CSV table of C-alpha atoms in Angstrom, one decimal:
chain,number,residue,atom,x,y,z
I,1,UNK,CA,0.0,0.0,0.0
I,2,UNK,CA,1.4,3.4,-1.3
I,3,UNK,CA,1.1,6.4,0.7
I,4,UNK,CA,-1.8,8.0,-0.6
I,5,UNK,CA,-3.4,5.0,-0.6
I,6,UNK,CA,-2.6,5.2,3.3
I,7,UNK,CA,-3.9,8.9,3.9
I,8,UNK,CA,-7.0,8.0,1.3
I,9,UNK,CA,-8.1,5.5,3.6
I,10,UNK,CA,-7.5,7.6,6.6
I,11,UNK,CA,-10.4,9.4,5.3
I,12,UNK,CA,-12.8,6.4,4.9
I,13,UNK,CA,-16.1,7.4,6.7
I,14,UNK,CA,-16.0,11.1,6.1
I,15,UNK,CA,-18.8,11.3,4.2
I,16,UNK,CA,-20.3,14.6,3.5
I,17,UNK,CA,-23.9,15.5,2.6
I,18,UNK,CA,-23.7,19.5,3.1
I,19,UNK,CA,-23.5,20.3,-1.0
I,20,UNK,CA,-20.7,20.9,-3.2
I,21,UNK,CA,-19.0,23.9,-2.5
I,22,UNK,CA,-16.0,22.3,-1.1
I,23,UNK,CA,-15.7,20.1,-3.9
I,24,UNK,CA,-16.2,23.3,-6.3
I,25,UNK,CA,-13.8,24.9,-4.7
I,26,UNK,CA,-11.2,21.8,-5.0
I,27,UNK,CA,-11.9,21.6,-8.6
I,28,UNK,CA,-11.4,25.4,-8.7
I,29,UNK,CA,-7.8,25.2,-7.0
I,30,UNK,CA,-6.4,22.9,-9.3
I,31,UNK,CA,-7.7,24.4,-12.0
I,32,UNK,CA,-11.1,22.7,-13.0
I,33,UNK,CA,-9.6,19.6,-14.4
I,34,UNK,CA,-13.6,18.3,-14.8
I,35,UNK,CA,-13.4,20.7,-17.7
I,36,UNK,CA,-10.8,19.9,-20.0
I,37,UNK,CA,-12.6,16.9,-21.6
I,38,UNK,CA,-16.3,15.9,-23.3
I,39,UNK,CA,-18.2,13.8,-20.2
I,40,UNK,CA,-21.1,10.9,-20.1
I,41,UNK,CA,-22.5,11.3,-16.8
I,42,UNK,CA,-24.1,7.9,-15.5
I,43,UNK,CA,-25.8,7.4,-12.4
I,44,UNK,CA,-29.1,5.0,-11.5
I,45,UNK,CA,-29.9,2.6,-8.7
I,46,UNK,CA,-28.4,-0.2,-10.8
I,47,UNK,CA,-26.7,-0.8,-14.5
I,48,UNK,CA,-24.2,2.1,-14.0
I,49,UNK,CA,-21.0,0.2,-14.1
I,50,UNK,CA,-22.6,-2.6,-17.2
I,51,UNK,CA,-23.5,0.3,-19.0
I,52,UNK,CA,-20.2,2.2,-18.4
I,53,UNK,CA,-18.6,-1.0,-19.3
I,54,UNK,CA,-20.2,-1.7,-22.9
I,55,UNK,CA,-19.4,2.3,-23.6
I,56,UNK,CA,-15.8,1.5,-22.8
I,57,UNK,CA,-15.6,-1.0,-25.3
I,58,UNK,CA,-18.0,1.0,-27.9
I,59,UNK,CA,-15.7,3.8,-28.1
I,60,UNK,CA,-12.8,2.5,-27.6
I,61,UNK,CA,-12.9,-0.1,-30.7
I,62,UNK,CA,-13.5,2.9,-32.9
I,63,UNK,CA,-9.9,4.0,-31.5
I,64,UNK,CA,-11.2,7.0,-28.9
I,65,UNK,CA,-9.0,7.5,-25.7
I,66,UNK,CA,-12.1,7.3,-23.0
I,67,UNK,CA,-11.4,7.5,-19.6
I,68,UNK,CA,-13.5,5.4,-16.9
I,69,UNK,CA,-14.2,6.1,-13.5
I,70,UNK,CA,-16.5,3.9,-11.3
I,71,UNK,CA,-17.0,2.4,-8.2
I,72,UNK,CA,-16.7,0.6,-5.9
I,73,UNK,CA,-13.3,-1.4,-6.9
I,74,UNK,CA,-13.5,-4.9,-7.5
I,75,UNK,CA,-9.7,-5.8,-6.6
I,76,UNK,CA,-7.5,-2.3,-6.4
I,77,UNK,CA,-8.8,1.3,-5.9
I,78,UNK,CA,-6.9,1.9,-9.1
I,79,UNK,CA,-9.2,-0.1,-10.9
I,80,UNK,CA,-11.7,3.3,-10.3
I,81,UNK,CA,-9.5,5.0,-12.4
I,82,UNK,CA,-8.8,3.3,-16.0
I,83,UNK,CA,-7.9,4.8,-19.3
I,84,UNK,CA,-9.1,2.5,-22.3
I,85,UNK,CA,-9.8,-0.2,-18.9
I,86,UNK,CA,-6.2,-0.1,-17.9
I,87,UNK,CA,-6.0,1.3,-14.3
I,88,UNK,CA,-4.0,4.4,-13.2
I,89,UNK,CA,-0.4,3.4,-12.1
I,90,UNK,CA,1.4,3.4,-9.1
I,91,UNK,CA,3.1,6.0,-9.8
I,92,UNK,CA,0.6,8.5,-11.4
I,93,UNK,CA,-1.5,8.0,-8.3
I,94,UNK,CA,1.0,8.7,-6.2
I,95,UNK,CA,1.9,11.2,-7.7
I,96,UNK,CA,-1.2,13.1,-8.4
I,97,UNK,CA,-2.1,12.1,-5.0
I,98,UNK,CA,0.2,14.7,-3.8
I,99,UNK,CA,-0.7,17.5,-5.8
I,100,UNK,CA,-4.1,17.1,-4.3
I,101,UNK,CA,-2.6,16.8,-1.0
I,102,UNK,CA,-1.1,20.2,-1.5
I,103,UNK,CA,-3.8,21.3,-2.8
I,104,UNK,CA,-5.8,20.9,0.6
I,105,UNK,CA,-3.5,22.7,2.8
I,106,UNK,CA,-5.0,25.7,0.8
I,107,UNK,CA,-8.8,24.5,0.9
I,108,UNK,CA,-8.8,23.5,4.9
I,109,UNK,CA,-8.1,27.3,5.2
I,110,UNK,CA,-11.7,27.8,4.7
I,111,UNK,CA,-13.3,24.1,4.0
I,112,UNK,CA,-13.1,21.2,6.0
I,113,UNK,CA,-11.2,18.1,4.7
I,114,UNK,CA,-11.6,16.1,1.5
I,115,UNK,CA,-13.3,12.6,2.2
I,116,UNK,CA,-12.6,9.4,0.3
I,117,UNK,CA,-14.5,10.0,-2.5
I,118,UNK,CA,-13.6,13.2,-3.5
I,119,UNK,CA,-10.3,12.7,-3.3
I,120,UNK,CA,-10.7,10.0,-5.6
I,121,UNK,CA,-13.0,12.0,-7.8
I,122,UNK,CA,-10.4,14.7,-8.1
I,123,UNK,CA,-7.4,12.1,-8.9
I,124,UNK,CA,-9.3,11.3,-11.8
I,125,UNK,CA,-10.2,14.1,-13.0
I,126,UNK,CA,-6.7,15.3,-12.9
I,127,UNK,CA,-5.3,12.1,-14.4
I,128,UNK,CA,-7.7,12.1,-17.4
I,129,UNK,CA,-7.0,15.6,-18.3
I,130,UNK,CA,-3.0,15.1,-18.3
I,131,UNK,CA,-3.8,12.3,-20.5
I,132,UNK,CA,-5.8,13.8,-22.7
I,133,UNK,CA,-8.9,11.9,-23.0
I,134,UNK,CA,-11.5,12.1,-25.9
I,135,UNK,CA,-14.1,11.8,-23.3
I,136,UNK,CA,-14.7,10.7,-19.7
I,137,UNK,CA,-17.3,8.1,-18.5
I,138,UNK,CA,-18.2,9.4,-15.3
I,139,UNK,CA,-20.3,7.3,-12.5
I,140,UNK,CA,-21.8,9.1,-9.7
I,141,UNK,CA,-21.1,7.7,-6.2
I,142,UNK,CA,-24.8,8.4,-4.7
I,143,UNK,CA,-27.9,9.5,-6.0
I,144,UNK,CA,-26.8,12.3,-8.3
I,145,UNK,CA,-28.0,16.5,-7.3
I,146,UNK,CA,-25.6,16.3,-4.8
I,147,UNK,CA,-22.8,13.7,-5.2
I,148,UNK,CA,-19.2,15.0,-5.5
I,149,UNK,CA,-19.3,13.9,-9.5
I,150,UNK,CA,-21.9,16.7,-10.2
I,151,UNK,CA,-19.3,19.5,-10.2
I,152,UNK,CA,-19.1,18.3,-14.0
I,153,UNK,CA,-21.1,19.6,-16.7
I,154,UNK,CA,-22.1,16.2,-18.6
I,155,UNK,CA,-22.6,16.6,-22.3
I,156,UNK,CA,-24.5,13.7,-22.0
I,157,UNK,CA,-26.4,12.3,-18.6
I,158,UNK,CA,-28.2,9.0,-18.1
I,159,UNK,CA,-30.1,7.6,-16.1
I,160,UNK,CA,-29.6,3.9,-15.8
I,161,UNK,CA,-32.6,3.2,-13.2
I,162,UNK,CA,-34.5,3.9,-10.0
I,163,UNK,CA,-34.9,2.1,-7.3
I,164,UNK,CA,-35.3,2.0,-3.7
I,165,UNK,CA,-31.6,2.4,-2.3
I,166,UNK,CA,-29.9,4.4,0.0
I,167,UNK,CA,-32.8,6.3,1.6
I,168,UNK,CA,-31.0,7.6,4.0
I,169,UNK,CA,-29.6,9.8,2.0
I,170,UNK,CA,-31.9,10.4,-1.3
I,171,UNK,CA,-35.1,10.1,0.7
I,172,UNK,CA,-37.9,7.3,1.2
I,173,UNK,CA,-39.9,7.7,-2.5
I,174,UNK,CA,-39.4,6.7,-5.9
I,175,UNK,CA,-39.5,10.5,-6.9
I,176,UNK,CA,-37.3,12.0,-4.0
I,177,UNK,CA,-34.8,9.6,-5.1
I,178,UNK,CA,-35.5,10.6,-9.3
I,179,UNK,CA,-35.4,13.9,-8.4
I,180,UNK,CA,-31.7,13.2,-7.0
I,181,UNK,CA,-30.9,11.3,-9.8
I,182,UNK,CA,-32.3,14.1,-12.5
I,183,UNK,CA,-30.0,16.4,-10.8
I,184,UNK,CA,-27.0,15.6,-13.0
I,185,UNK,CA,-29.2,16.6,-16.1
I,186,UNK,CA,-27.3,20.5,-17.1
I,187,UNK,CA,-29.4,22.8,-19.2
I,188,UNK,CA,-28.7,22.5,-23.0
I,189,UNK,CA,-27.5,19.2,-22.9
I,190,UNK,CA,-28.9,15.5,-23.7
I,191,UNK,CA,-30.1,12.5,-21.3
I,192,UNK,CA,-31.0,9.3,-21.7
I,193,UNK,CA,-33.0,7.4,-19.1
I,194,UNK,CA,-34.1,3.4,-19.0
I,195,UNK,CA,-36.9,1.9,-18.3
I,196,UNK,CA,-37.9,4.1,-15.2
I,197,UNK,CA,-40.9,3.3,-13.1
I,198,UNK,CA,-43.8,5.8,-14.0
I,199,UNK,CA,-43.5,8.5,-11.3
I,200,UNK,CA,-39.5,8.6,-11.6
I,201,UNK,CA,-39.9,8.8,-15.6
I,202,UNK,CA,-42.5,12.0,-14.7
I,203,UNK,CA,-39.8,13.5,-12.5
I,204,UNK,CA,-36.8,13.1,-15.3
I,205,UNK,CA,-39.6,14.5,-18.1
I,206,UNK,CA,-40.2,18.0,-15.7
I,207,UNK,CA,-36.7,18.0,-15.4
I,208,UNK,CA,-35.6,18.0,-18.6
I,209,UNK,CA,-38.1,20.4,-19.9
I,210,UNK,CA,-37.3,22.9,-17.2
I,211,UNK,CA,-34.1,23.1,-18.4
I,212,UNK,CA,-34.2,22.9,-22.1
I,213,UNK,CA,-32.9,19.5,-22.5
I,214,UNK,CA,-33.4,16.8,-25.1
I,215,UNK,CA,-34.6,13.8,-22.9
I,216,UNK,CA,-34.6,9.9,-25.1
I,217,UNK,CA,-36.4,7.4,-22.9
I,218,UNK,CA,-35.7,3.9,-23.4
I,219,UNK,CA,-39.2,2.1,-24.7
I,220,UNK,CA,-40.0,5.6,-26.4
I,221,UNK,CA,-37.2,6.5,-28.7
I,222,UNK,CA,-34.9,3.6,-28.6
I,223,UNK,CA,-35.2,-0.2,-27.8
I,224,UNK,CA,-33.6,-3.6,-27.3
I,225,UNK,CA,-35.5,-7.2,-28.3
I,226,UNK,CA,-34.9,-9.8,-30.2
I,227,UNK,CA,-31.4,-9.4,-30.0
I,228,UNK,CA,-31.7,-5.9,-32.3
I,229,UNK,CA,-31.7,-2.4,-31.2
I,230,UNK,CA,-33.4,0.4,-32.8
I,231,UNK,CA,-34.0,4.0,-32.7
I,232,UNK,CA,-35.2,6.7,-35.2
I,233,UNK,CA,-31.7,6.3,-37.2
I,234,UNK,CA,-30.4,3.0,-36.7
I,235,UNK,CA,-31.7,-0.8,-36.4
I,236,UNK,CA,-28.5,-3.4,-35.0
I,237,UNK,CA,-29.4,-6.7,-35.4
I,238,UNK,CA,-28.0,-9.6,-34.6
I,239,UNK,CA,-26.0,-8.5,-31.6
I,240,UNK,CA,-24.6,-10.6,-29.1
I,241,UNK,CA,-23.9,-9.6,-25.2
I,242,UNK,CA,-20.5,-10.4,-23.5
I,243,UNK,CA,-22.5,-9.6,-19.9
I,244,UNK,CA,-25.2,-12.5,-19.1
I,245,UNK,CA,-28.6,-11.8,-17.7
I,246,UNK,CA,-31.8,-10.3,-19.6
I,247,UNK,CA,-31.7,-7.2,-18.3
I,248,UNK,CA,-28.3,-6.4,-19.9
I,249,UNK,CA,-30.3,-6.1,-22.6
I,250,UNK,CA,-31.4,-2.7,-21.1
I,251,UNK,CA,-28.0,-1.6,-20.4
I,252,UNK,CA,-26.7,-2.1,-23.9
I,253,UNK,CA,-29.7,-0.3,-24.9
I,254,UNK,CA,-28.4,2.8,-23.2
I,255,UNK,CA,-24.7,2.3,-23.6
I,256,UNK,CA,-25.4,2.2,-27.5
I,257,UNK,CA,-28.2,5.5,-27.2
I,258,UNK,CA,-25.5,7.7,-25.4
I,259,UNK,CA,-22.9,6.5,-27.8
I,260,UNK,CA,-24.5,6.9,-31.3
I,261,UNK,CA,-25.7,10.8,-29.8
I,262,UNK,CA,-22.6,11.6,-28.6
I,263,UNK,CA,-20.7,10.6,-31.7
I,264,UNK,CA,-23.0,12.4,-34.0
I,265,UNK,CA,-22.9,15.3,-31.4
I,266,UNK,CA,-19.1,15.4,-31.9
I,267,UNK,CA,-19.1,15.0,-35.2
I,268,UNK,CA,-16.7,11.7,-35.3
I,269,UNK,CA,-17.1,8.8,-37.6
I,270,UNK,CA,-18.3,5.5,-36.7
I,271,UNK,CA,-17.9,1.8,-38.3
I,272,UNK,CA,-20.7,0.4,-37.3
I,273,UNK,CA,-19.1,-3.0,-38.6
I,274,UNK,CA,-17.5,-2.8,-34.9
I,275,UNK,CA,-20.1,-2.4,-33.1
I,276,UNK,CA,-21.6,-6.1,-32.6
I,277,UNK,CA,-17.9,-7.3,-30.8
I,278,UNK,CA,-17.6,-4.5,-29.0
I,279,UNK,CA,-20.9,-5.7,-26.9
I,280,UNK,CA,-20.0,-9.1,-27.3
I,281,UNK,CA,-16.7,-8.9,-25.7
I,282,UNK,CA,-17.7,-6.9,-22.8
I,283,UNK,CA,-16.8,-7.7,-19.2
I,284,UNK,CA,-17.8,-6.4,-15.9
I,285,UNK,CA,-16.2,-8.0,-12.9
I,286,UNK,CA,-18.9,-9.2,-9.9
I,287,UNK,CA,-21.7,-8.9,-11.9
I,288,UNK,CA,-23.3,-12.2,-13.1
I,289,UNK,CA,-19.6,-13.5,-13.4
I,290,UNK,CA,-19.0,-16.8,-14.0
I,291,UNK,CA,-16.0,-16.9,-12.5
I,292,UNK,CA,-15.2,-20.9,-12.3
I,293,UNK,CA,-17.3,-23.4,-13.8
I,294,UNK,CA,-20.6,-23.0,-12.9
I,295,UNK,CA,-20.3,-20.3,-10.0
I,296,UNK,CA,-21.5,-17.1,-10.5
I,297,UNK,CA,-21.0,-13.8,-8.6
I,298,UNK,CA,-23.1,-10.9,-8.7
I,299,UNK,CA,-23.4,-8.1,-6.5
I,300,UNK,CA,-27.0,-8.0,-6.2
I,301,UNK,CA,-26.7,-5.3,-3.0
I,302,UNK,CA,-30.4,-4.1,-3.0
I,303,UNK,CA,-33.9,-5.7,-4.1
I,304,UNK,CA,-33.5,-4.3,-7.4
I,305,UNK,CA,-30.9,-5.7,-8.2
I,306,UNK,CA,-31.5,-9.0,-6.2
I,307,UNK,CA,-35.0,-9.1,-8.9
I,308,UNK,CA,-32.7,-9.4,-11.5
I,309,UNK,CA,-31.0,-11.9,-10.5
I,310,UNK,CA,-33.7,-14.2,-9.3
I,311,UNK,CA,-34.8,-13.8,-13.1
I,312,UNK,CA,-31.9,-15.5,-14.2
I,313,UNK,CA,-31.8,-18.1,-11.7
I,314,UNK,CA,-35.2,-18.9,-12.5
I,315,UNK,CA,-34.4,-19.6,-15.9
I,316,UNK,CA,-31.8,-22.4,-15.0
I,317,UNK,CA,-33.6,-25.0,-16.8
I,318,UNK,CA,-32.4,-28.3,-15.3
I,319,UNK,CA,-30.3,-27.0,-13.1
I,320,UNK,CA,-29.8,-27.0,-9.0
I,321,UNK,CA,-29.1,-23.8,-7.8
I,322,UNK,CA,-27.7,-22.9,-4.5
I,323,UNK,CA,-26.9,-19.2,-3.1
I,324,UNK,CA,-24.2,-18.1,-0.6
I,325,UNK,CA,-25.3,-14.5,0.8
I,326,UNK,CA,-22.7,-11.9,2.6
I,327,UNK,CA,-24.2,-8.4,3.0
I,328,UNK,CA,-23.7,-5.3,5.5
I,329,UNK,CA,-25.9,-4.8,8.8
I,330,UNK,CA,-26.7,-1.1,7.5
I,331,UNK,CA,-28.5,-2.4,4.6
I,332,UNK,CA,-31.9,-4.0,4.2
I,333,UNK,CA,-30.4,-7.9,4.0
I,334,UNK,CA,-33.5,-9.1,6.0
I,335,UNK,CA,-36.0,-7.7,3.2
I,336,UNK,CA,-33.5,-8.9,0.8
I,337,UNK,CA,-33.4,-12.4,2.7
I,338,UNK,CA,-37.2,-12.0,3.0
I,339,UNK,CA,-37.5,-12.0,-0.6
I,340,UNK,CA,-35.0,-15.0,-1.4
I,341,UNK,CA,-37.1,-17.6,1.0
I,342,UNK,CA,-40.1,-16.0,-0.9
I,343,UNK,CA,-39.3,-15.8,-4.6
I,344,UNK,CA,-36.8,-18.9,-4.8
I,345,UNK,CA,-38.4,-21.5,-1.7
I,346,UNK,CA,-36.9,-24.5,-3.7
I,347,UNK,CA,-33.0,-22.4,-3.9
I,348,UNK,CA,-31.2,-23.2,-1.0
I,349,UNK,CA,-30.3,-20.1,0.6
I,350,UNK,CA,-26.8,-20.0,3.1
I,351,UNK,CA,-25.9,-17.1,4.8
I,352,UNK,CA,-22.4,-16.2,5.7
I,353,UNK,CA,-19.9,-13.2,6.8
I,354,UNK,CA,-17.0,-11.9,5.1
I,355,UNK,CA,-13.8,-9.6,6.3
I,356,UNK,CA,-15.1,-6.1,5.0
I,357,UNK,CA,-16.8,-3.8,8.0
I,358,UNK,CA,-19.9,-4.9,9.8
I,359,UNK,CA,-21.3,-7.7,7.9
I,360,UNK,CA,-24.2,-9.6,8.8
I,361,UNK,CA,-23.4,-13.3,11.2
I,362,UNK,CA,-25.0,-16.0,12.9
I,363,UNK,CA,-27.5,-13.8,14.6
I,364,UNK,CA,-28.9,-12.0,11.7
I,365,UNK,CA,-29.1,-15.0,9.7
I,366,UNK,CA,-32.2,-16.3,12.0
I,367,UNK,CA,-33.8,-19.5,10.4
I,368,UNK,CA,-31.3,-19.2,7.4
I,369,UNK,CA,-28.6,-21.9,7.2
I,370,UNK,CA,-25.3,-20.1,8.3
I,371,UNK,CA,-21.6,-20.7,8.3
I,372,UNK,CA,-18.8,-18.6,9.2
I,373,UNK,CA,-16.6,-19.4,6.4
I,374,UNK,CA,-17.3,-18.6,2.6
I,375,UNK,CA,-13.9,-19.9,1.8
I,376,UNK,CA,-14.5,-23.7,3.0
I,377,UNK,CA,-18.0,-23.9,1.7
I,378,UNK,CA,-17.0,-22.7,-1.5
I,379,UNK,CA,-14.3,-25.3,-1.8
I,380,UNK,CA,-16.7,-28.4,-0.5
I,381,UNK,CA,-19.4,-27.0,-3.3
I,382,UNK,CA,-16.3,-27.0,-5.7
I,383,UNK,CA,-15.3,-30.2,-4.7
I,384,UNK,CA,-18.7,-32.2,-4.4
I,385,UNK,CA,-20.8,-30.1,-7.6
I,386,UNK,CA,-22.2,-32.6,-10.6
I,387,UNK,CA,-22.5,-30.7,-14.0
I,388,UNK,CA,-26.5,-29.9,-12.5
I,389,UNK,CA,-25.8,-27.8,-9.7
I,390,UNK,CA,-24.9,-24.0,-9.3
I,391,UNK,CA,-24.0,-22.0,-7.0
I,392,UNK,CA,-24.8,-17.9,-7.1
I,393,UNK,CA,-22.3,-15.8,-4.7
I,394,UNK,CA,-24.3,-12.4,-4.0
I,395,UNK,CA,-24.6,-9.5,-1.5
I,396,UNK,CA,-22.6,-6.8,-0.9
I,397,UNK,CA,-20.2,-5.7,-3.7
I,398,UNK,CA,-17.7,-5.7,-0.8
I,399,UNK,CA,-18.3,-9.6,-0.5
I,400,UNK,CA,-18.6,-10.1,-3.9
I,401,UNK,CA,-14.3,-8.5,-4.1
I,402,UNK,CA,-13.5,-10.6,-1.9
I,403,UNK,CA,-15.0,-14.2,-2.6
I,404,UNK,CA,-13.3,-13.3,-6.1
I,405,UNK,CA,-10.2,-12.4,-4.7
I,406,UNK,CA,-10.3,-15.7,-3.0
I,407,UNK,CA,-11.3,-17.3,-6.1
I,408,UNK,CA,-8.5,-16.0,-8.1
I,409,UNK,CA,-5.8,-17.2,-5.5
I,410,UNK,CA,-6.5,-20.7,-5.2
């Protein structure tokens, strides 16, 4: 561990809600870095990172430098940070770690400290415009009005989807947290949203129009079936996804909508021969990974998500599934749990606890099969599996990093 990396995570838990003028002010120091490049801002409940992910690959088979940066990491906290998906070295973060440490003795004169996230938000921003990005894929951390990110001005925002998550801090509704999300939409730009739930697609609509903006929904003006999207200029057929699961289908959607407008907005040329490998050879790490034969991980860290997944379990024809669960006591894991037993009663559902922070154990398991250790029961599964049976590894994406960790050592 390098020493920023040590100071970042002195800072772990400092996380500020009070608006973004110390983050402006950061920005401002070192000389608005957020500026210097074209962004795609992405936020939504869930999809963020898939949807990031097949972007990556669109524009960067058609030989653009884009820039990534997402959250959480799945292995290193350089893996945030990537440039055509290679992470930020050792020696860039280190060394653009300092200039932001310098940059703060200036800001605590009148600011309090930087937390975790910004001062990862600011090493990227920094790194991308030294490397001179085409563009920036940018996720927001939380919700979206007031999340470090939103000292950007997105040429393009979108809204991947809304959901219940995080109410603590974007509120109890559908449309308190849509109206967070919206936030990121800047007047005379574009968005793109997905398939929203009524009252959060009404909030994105009065958004949009109060500020002038050209707003494509997914099921309105562009759409994915049948393994062929379409919108008013374009029909792709045939395509293949790299990233398993039906919804992806929804992600793709918008990774190719905010790609085909933001190419004809700057003007570039595409060959759209590229297109179908570029979503067929797309990866995202934790998210209906197979990562050995016949064990999946997914971080499935809210009842959106954990929806999506069932899905797909549920079409494993044949097969007999089996699910290891690791999630944090701050978040709903007994709703989630509620809704396992309910939707999957012939799945066999074990609980367990992993290294990260104050995760769930015996206690809050209840009638739930328990163990303490992921590692061994992942190895007796391994060891006593037939070709039928399957085992899903979800939860927290902080369990999820570190059963693949595990499963990458062995």
């Amino acid at each position: 561990m390098n020493e920023i990396e040590k100071w970042l995570n002195g800072r772990i838990g400092l996380n500020f809600r009070s608006g973004l003028e110390r983050m402006q002010r950061a920005v401002d120091l070192l000389g608005n870095p957020e500026g210097a490049y074209p962004v795609i801002h992405v936020t939504g409940t869930n999809g963020k990172g898939s949807t990031i992910a097949f972007m990556r690959n669109l524009f960067a088979d058609q030989g653009k430098k884009v820039a990534s940066f997402t959250s959480p990491h799945m292995v290193s906290v350089h893996d945030r940070i990537c440039i055509n998906g290679l992470p930020i070295s050792d020696t860039d973060f280190v060394r653009l770690g300092r200039q932001i440490q310098e940059m703060e003795s200036e800001l605590v004169k009148t600011h309090d400290q930087l937390s975790y996230f910004e001062i990862l938000t600011l090493l990227a921003f920094l790194y991308f415009r030294e490397e001179q990005v085409d563009l920036a894929l940018i996720e927001v951390g939380i919700g979206g009005l007031l999340d470090t990110t939103n000292v950007l001005d997105g040429q393009v925002a979108v809204v991947t989807s809304v959901g219940l998550d995080h109410q603590e801090t974007l509120g109890q509704t559908l449309t308190a947290i849509a109206e967070q999300k919206a936030g990121i939409f800047k007047k005379g730009r574009s968005a793109i949203i997905g398939p929203l739930p009524e009252e959060a697609c009404r909030v994105c609509e009065q958004r949009a129009a109060s500020l002038n903006l050209d707003l494509y929904e997914y099921g309105r003006d562009f759409w994915f079936s049948d393994r062929s999207f379409k919108n008013k200029d374009q029909l792709l057929s045939h395509l293949v996804l790299g990233l398993q699961g039906a919804y992806q289908e929804e992600n793709a959607a918008l990774a190719l909508q905010a790609f085909l407008l933001f190419v004809k907005q700057m003007d570039w040329e595409i060959d759209f021969s590229l297109l179908p490998s570029s979503l067929q050879k797309t990866h995202w790490a934790g998210r209906l990974e197979e990562i050995s034969p016949n064990i999946y991980l997914d971080g499935a860290h809210n009842l959106p998500a954990l929806s999506r997944l069932v899905e797909f379990i549920k079409g494993q024809k044949g097969k007999t599934c089996s699910l290891l669960f690791g999630a944090l006591k701050r978040k709903d894991y007994s709703g989630m749990l509620a809704y396992l037993q309910e939707a999957l009663p012939e799945v066999q559902v074990t609980v367990t606890s992993f290294d990260y922070g104050e995760s769930v154990g015996q206690a809050e398991a209840a009638d739930f099969e328990y163990v303490a250790d992921y590692r061994a029961f992942i190895e007796n599964f391994k060891q006593e599996q037939t070709a039928d049976q399957v085992l899903f590894v979800t939860g927290s994406l902080y369990f999820i990093a570190e059963v693949r960790a595990y499963l990458q050592s062995v």
